[in-house]
């Protein structure tokens, strides 16, 4: 299955690439679906790492590996190597940025390959869930880059994850 999302961000390409590409290991700073992320692996170009491990809402821990990091053409492509359910054979996300004058067009293409009978049954529901997740993530990236602060949805996710302490 393939999912494609497009978002216009009212900032130059360099500002968007700074967050998306160069801060690849820090997605948890702005994306509500990512509770925590850590960059791992080797340094590539100006990114901190070629891998990241994320704690993702509704999915648990996933590990991703960069397949393409093109600073000249503003392309980031990575594969989920661990953490998908057993019926997902492969998942690859490709983010590309293009200059739209004073704005940036962000295009996300997610290719997910399911397997077996369970994969065939779950594919439509998974496509809906991933589409919603990618749309929200693109919206939160836009908000973060344009406003230099996290989206209200991320603020709520942070508040929900704080431990509840009983009164003294």
CSV table of N, CA and C in Angstrom, one decimal, residues 7-133:
chain,number,residue,atom,x,y,z
A,7,UNK,N,2.1,18.8,2.4
A,7,UNK,CA,1.9,19.9,3.3
A,7,UNK,C,2.7,21.1,2.8
A,8,UNK,N,2.1,22.3,2.8
A,8,UNK,CA,2.9,23.5,2.5
A,8,UNK,C,3.2,24.1,3.9
A,9,UNK,N,4.5,24.4,4.0
A,9,UNK,CA,5.0,25.1,5.2
A,9,UNK,C,5.5,26.5,4.8
A,10,UNK,N,5.0,27.5,5.5
A,10,UNK,CA,5.3,28.9,5.1
A,10,UNK,C,6.7,29.3,5.7
A,11,UNK,N,7.7,28.6,5.4
A,11,UNK,CA,9.1,28.9,5.7
A,11,UNK,C,10.0,28.3,4.6
A,12,UNK,N,11.2,28.9,4.5
A,12,UNK,CA,12.1,28.4,3.4
A,12,UNK,C,12.5,26.9,3.6
A,13,UNK,N,12.9,26.3,2.6
A,13,UNK,CA,13.3,24.9,2.6
A,13,UNK,C,14.4,24.6,3.7
A,14,UNK,N,15.4,25.5,3.8
A,14,UNK,CA,16.5,25.3,4.8
A,14,UNK,C,15.9,25.2,6.2
A,15,UNK,N,14.9,26.0,6.5
A,15,UNK,CA,14.3,26.0,7.9
A,15,UNK,C,13.6,24.6,8.1
A,16,UNK,N,13.0,24.1,7.1
A,16,UNK,CA,12.3,22.8,7.3
A,16,UNK,C,13.3,21.7,7.3
A,17,UNK,N,14.3,21.7,6.5
A,17,UNK,CA,15.3,20.7,6.5
A,17,UNK,C,16.1,20.6,7.8
A,18,UNK,N,16.3,21.8,8.4
A,18,UNK,CA,17.0,21.8,9.7
A,18,UNK,C,16.3,20.9,10.7
A,19,UNK,N,15.0,20.9,10.7
A,19,UNK,CA,14.2,20.1,11.7
A,19,UNK,C,14.1,18.7,11.2
A,20,UNK,N,13.7,18.5,9.9
A,20,UNK,CA,13.4,17.2,9.4
A,20,UNK,C,14.7,16.4,9.2
A,21,UNK,N,15.7,17.0,8.5
A,21,UNK,CA,16.9,16.2,8.1
A,21,UNK,C,17.9,16.3,9.2
A,22,UNK,N,18.4,17.4,9.5
A,22,UNK,CA,19.5,17.6,10.4
A,22,UNK,C,19.2,17.1,11.8
A,23,UNK,N,17.9,17.2,12.2
A,23,UNK,CA,17.5,16.8,13.6
A,23,UNK,C,16.7,15.5,13.5
A,24,UNK,N,17.1,14.6,12.6
A,24,UNK,CA,16.4,13.3,12.4
A,24,UNK,C,16.2,12.5,13.7
A,25,UNK,N,17.2,12.5,14.6
A,25,UNK,CA,17.1,11.8,15.8
A,25,UNK,C,16.2,12.5,16.9
A,26,UNK,N,15.6,13.6,16.6
A,26,UNK,CA,14.9,14.4,17.6
A,26,UNK,C,13.5,14.6,17.3
A,27,UNK,N,12.9,13.7,16.6
A,27,UNK,CA,11.5,13.9,16.1
A,27,UNK,C,10.5,14.0,17.3
A,28,UNK,N,10.9,13.5,18.4
A,28,UNK,CA,10.0,13.5,19.6
A,28,UNK,C,9.8,14.9,20.2
A,29,UNK,N,10.7,15.9,19.7
A,29,UNK,CA,10.5,17.2,20.2
A,29,UNK,C,9.3,17.9,19.6
A,30,UNK,N,8.8,17.4,18.5
A,30,UNK,CA,7.7,18.1,17.8
A,30,UNK,C,6.5,17.2,17.4
A,31,UNK,N,6.7,15.9,17.3
A,31,UNK,CA,5.7,15.0,16.8
A,31,UNK,C,4.9,14.4,18.0
A,32,UNK,N,3.6,14.5,18.1
A,32,UNK,CA,2.9,14.0,19.2
A,32,UNK,C,2.8,12.5,19.2
A,33,UNK,N,2.9,11.8,18.1
A,33,UNK,CA,2.8,10.4,18.1
A,33,UNK,C,4.1,9.8,18.6
A,34,UNK,N,5.2,10.5,18.6
A,34,UNK,CA,6.5,10.0,19.1
A,34,UNK,C,6.8,10.5,20.5
A,35,UNK,N,6.7,9.6,21.4
A,35,UNK,CA,7.0,9.9,22.8
A,35,UNK,C,8.4,10.2,23.1
A,36,UNK,N,9.3,9.4,22.5
A,36,UNK,CA,10.7,9.6,22.7
A,36,UNK,C,11.4,9.0,21.5
A,37,UNK,N,12.6,9.6,21.1
A,37,UNK,CA,13.4,9.2,20.0
A,37,UNK,C,14.9,9.3,20.4
A,38,UNK,N,15.7,8.5,19.9
A,38,UNK,CA,17.1,8.5,20.1
A,38,UNK,C,17.8,8.3,18.8
A,39,UNK,N,18.8,9.1,18.4
A,39,UNK,CA,19.6,8.9,17.3
A,39,UNK,C,20.7,7.8,17.6
A,40,UNK,N,20.9,7.0,16.7
A,40,UNK,CA,21.9,5.9,16.9
A,40,UNK,C,22.7,5.7,15.6
A,41,UNK,N,23.7,4.9,15.6
A,41,UNK,CA,24.4,4.5,14.4
A,41,UNK,C,25.5,5.6,14.1
A,42,UNK,N,25.9,5.5,12.8
A,42,UNK,CA,27.0,6.4,12.3
A,42,UNK,C,26.4,7.8,11.9
A,43,UNK,N,27.3,8.7,11.9
A,43,UNK,CA,27.0,10.1,11.5
A,43,UNK,C,26.9,10.0,10.0
A,44,UNK,N,25.9,10.8,9.4
A,44,UNK,CA,25.8,10.9,8.0
A,44,UNK,C,25.6,12.4,7.7
A,45,UNK,N,26.3,12.9,6.8
A,45,UNK,CA,26.3,14.3,6.4
A,45,UNK,C,26.2,15.2,7.7
A,46,UNK,N,25.2,16.0,7.7
A,46,UNK,CA,25.0,16.9,8.9
A,46,UNK,C,24.0,16.3,9.9
A,47,UNK,N,23.5,15.2,9.6
A,47,UNK,CA,22.5,14.5,10.6
A,47,UNK,C,23.3,13.9,11.7
A,48,UNK,N,22.7,13.7,12.8
A,48,UNK,CA,23.4,13.2,13.9
A,48,UNK,C,23.6,11.7,13.8
A,49,UNK,N,22.8,11.0,13.0
A,49,UNK,CA,22.8,9.6,13.0
A,49,UNK,C,22.2,9.0,11.7
A,50,UNK,N,22.4,7.7,11.5
A,50,UNK,CA,21.8,7.0,10.4
A,50,UNK,C,20.7,6.1,10.8
A,51,UNK,N,20.4,6.1,12.1
A,51,UNK,CA,19.3,5.3,12.7
A,51,UNK,C,18.7,6.0,13.8
A,52,UNK,N,17.4,5.6,14.0
A,52,UNK,CA,16.7,6.2,15.2
A,52,UNK,C,15.8,5.1,15.8
A,53,UNK,N,15.7,5.2,17.1
A,53,UNK,CA,14.8,4.3,17.8
A,53,UNK,C,13.7,5.2,18.4
A,54,UNK,N,12.4,4.9,18.2
A,54,UNK,CA,11.3,5.8,18.6
A,54,UNK,C,10.3,5.0,19.4
A,55,UNK,N,9.8,5.6,20.4
A,55,UNK,CA,8.7,5.1,21.2
A,55,UNK,C,7.4,5.7,20.6
A,56,UNK,N,6.6,5.0,19.9
A,56,UNK,CA,5.5,5.5,19.1
A,56,UNK,C,4.2,5.1,19.7
A,57,UNK,N,3.3,6.1,19.8
A,57,UNK,CA,1.9,5.8,20.4
A,57,UNK,C,1.2,4.8,19.5
A,58,UNK,N,0.7,3.8,20.2
A,58,UNK,CA,-0.1,2.7,19.5
A,58,UNK,C,0.8,1.7,18.8
A,59,UNK,N,2.1,1.9,18.8
A,59,UNK,CA,2.9,0.9,18.1
A,59,UNK,C,4.1,0.3,19.0
A,60,UNK,N,4.4,1.1,20.0
A,60,UNK,CA,5.6,0.7,20.9
A,60,UNK,C,6.9,1.2,20.3
A,61,UNK,N,7.9,0.4,20.5
A,61,UNK,CA,9.2,0.8,20.0
A,61,UNK,C,9.5,0.4,18.6
A,62,UNK,N,10.0,1.3,17.8
A,62,UNK,CA,10.4,1.0,16.4
A,62,UNK,C,11.8,1.4,16.2
A,63,UNK,N,12.5,0.8,15.3
A,63,UNK,CA,13.8,1.2,14.9
A,63,UNK,C,13.8,1.4,13.4
A,64,UNK,N,14.4,2.6,13.0
A,64,UNK,CA,14.4,3.0,11.6
A,64,UNK,C,15.9,3.2,11.2
A,65,UNK,N,16.1,2.9,9.9
A,65,UNK,CA,17.5,3.1,9.3
A,65,UNK,C,17.3,4.0,8.1
A,66,UNK,N,18.2,5.0,8.0
A,66,UNK,CA,18.2,5.9,6.9
A,66,UNK,C,18.7,5.2,5.6
A,67,UNK,N,18.0,5.3,4.5
A,67,UNK,CA,18.3,4.7,3.3
A,67,UNK,C,18.9,5.8,2.3
A,68,UNK,N,18.4,7.0,2.5
A,68,UNK,CA,18.8,8.1,1.6
A,68,UNK,C,18.8,9.4,2.5
A,69,UNK,N,19.8,10.2,2.4
A,69,UNK,CA,19.9,11.4,3.1
A,69,UNK,C,20.6,12.4,2.1
A,70,UNK,N,19.8,13.1,1.4
A,70,UNK,CA,20.3,14.0,0.3
A,70,UNK,C,20.1,15.5,0.7
A,71,UNK,N,21.1,16.1,1.2
A,71,UNK,CA,21.0,17.5,1.6
A,71,UNK,C,20.8,18.4,0.4
A,72,UNK,N,21.4,18.1,-0.7
A,72,UNK,CA,21.3,18.9,-1.9
A,72,UNK,C,19.8,19.0,-2.4
A,73,UNK,N,19.2,17.9,-2.5
A,73,UNK,CA,17.8,17.8,-3.0
A,73,UNK,C,16.7,17.7,-1.9
A,74,UNK,N,17.2,17.8,-0.6
A,74,UNK,CA,16.3,17.7,0.5
A,74,UNK,C,15.4,16.5,0.5
A,75,UNK,N,16.0,15.3,0.5
A,75,UNK,CA,15.3,14.1,0.5
A,75,UNK,C,15.8,13.2,1.7
A,76,UNK,N,14.8,12.7,2.5
A,76,UNK,CA,15.1,11.8,3.6
A,76,UNK,C,14.3,10.6,3.4
A,77,UNK,N,14.9,9.4,3.3
A,77,UNK,CA,14.2,8.2,3.2
A,77,UNK,C,14.7,7.2,4.2
A,78,UNK,N,13.8,6.5,4.9
A,78,UNK,CA,14.2,5.6,5.9
A,78,UNK,C,13.3,4.4,6.0
A,79,UNK,N,13.8,3.3,6.5
A,79,UNK,CA,13.0,2.1,6.6
A,79,UNK,C,12.8,1.7,8.0
A,80,UNK,N,11.6,1.3,8.3
A,80,UNK,CA,11.3,0.7,9.7
A,80,UNK,C,11.9,-0.7,9.7
A,81,UNK,N,12.9,-0.9,10.5
A,81,UNK,CA,13.5,-2.3,10.5
A,81,UNK,C,13.0,-3.2,11.6
A,82,UNK,N,12.5,-2.6,12.7
A,82,UNK,CA,11.9,-3.4,13.8
A,82,UNK,C,10.8,-2.6,14.4
A,83,UNK,N,9.8,-3.4,14.8
A,83,UNK,CA,8.7,-2.8,15.5
A,83,UNK,C,7.3,-2.9,14.9
A,84,UNK,N,7.3,-3.2,13.6
A,84,UNK,CA,6.0,-3.4,13.0
A,84,UNK,C,5.4,-4.7,13.4
A,85,UNK,N,4.1,-4.9,13.3
A,85,UNK,CA,3.4,-6.2,13.6
A,85,UNK,C,3.9,-7.2,12.6
A,86,UNK,N,3.8,-8.5,13.0
A,86,UNK,CA,4.3,-9.6,12.2
A,86,UNK,C,3.8,-9.6,10.7
A,87,UNK,N,2.6,-9.0,10.5
A,87,UNK,CA,2.0,-9.1,9.2
A,87,UNK,C,2.5,-8.0,8.2
A,88,UNK,N,3.4,-7.2,8.7
A,88,UNK,CA,4.0,-6.1,7.9
A,88,UNK,C,5.4,-6.6,7.5
A,89,UNK,N,5.6,-6.7,6.2
A,89,UNK,CA,6.9,-7.2,5.7
A,89,UNK,C,7.9,-6.1,5.6
A,90,UNK,N,7.5,-4.9,5.2
A,90,UNK,CA,8.4,-3.8,5.0
A,90,UNK,C,7.7,-2.5,5.0
A,91,UNK,N,8.3,-1.4,5.6
A,91,UNK,CA,7.8,-0.1,5.6
A,91,UNK,C,8.9,0.9,5.4
A,92,UNK,N,8.7,1.8,4.4
A,92,UNK,CA,9.6,2.8,4.0
A,92,UNK,C,8.9,4.1,3.9
A,93,UNK,N,9.5,5.2,4.5
A,93,UNK,CA,9.0,6.5,4.4
A,93,UNK,C,10.0,7.4,3.6
A,94,UNK,N,9.5,8.2,2.7
A,94,UNK,CA,10.3,9.1,2.0
A,94,UNK,C,9.7,10.5,2.1
A,95,UNK,N,10.5,11.4,2.7
A,95,UNK,CA,10.2,12.8,2.8
A,95,UNK,C,11.0,13.6,1.8
A,96,UNK,N,10.3,14.4,1.0
A,96,UNK,CA,11.0,15.3,0.1
A,96,UNK,C,10.5,16.7,0.3
A,97,UNK,N,11.4,17.7,0.2
A,97,UNK,CA,11.1,19.1,0.3
A,97,UNK,C,11.4,19.8,-1.0
A,98,UNK,N,10.5,20.7,-1.4
A,98,UNK,CA,10.7,21.5,-2.6
A,98,UNK,C,10.4,22.9,-2.4
A,99,UNK,N,11.2,23.8,-3.0
A,99,UNK,CA,11.1,25.2,-2.8
A,99,UNK,C,9.8,25.7,-3.5
A,100,UNK,N,9.0,26.4,-2.8
A,100,UNK,CA,7.8,27.1,-3.3
A,100,UNK,C,7.9,28.6,-3.1
A,101,UNK,N,9.0,29.2,-3.4
A,101,UNK,CA,9.2,30.6,-3.2
A,101,UNK,C,9.6,30.8,-1.7
A,102,UNK,N,8.7,31.5,-1.0
A,102,UNK,CA,9.0,31.7,0.4
A,102,UNK,C,8.5,30.5,1.3
A,103,UNK,N,7.9,29.5,0.6
A,103,UNK,CA,7.3,28.4,1.3
A,103,UNK,C,8.0,27.1,0.9
A,104,UNK,N,7.7,26.0,1.5
A,104,UNK,CA,8.2,24.7,1.2
A,104,UNK,C,7.1,23.7,1.1
A,105,UNK,N,7.2,22.9,0.0
A,105,UNK,CA,6.2,21.8,-0.2
A,105,UNK,C,6.9,20.6,0.4
A,106,UNK,N,6.2,19.9,1.4
A,106,UNK,CA,6.7,18.7,2.0
A,106,UNK,C,5.8,17.6,1.4
A,107,UNK,N,6.5,16.6,0.9
A,107,UNK,CA,5.8,15.4,0.4
A,107,UNK,C,6.3,14.2,1.1
A,108,UNK,N,5.3,13.5,1.7
A,108,UNK,CA,5.6,12.2,2.4
A,108,UNK,C,5.0,11.1,1.6
A,109,UNK,N,5.8,10.1,1.3
A,109,UNK,CA,5.3,8.9,0.6
A,109,UNK,C,5.7,7.7,1.5
A,110,UNK,N,4.7,7.0,2.0
A,110,UNK,CA,4.9,5.8,2.8
A,110,UNK,C,4.6,4.6,2.0
A,111,UNK,N,5.5,3.7,1.9
A,111,UNK,CA,5.2,2.4,1.2
A,111,UNK,C,5.3,1.3,2.2
A,112,UNK,N,4.2,0.6,2.4
A,112,UNK,CA,4.1,-0.4,3.4
A,112,UNK,C,3.6,-1.7,2.7
A,113,UNK,N,4.4,-2.8,2.9
A,113,UNK,CA,4.1,-4.0,2.3
A,113,UNK,C,3.7,-5.0,3.4
A,114,UNK,N,2.4,-5.5,3.3
A,114,UNK,CA,1.9,-6.5,4.2
A,114,UNK,C,2.1,-7.9,3.7
A,115,UNK,N,1.9,-8.9,4.5
A,115,UNK,CA,2.1,-10.2,4.1
A,115,UNK,C,1.1,-11.1,4.7
A,116,UNK,N,0.7,-12.2,4.0
A,116,UNK,CA,-0.2,-13.2,4.5
A,116,UNK,C,-1.6,-12.8,4.6
A,117,UNK,N,-2.4,-13.7,5.1
A,117,UNK,CA,-3.9,-13.4,5.1
A,117,UNK,C,-4.2,-12.3,6.1
A,118,UNK,N,-3.5,-12.3,7.3
A,118,UNK,CA,-3.7,-11.3,8.3
A,118,UNK,C,-3.3,-9.9,7.7
A,119,UNK,N,-2.2,-9.9,6.9
A,119,UNK,CA,-1.8,-8.6,6.3
A,119,UNK,C,-2.9,-8.1,5.4
A,120,UNK,N,-3.4,-9.0,4.6
A,120,UNK,CA,-4.5,-8.6,3.6
A,120,UNK,C,-5.7,-8.1,4.3
A,121,UNK,N,-6.1,-8.7,5.5
A,121,UNK,CA,-7.2,-8.3,6.2
A,121,UNK,C,-7.0,-6.9,6.9
A,122,UNK,N,-5.8,-6.8,7.5
A,122,UNK,CA,-5.4,-5.6,8.3
A,122,UNK,C,-5.0,-4.4,7.4
A,123,UNK,N,-4.7,-4.6,6.2
A,123,UNK,CA,-4.2,-3.5,5.3
A,123,UNK,C,-5.1,-2.3,5.2
A,124,UNK,N,-6.4,-2.4,5.0
A,124,UNK,CA,-7.2,-1.2,5.0
A,124,UNK,C,-7.2,-0.4,6.3
A,125,UNK,N,-7.3,-1.1,7.4
A,125,UNK,CA,-7.3,-0.4,8.7
A,125,UNK,C,-6.0,0.2,9.0
A,126,UNK,N,-4.9,-0.5,8.6
A,126,UNK,CA,-3.6,0.1,8.8
A,126,UNK,C,-3.4,1.3,7.9
A,127,UNK,N,-3.9,1.3,6.7
A,127,UNK,CA,-3.8,2.4,5.8
A,127,UNK,C,-4.5,3.6,6.4
A,128,UNK,N,-5.6,3.4,7.0
A,128,UNK,CA,-6.4,4.5,7.6
A,128,UNK,C,-5.6,5.1,8.8
A,129,UNK,N,-5.1,4.2,9.7
A,129,UNK,CA,-4.3,4.6,10.8
A,129,UNK,C,-3.0,5.4,10.4
A,130,UNK,N,-2.3,4.8,9.5
A,130,UNK,CA,-1.0,5.5,9.1
A,130,UNK,C,-1.3,6.8,8.4
A,131,UNK,N,-2.4,6.9,7.6
A,131,UNK,CA,-2.7,8.1,6.9
A,131,UNK,C,-3.0,9.2,7.9
A,132,UNK,N,-3.8,8.9,8.9
A,132,UNK,CA,-4.1,9.8,10.0
A,132,UNK,C,-2.8,10.2,10.7
A,133,UNK,N,-2.0,9.3,11.1
A,133,UNK,CA,-0.7,9.6,11.8
A,133,UNK,C,0.2,10.5,10.9
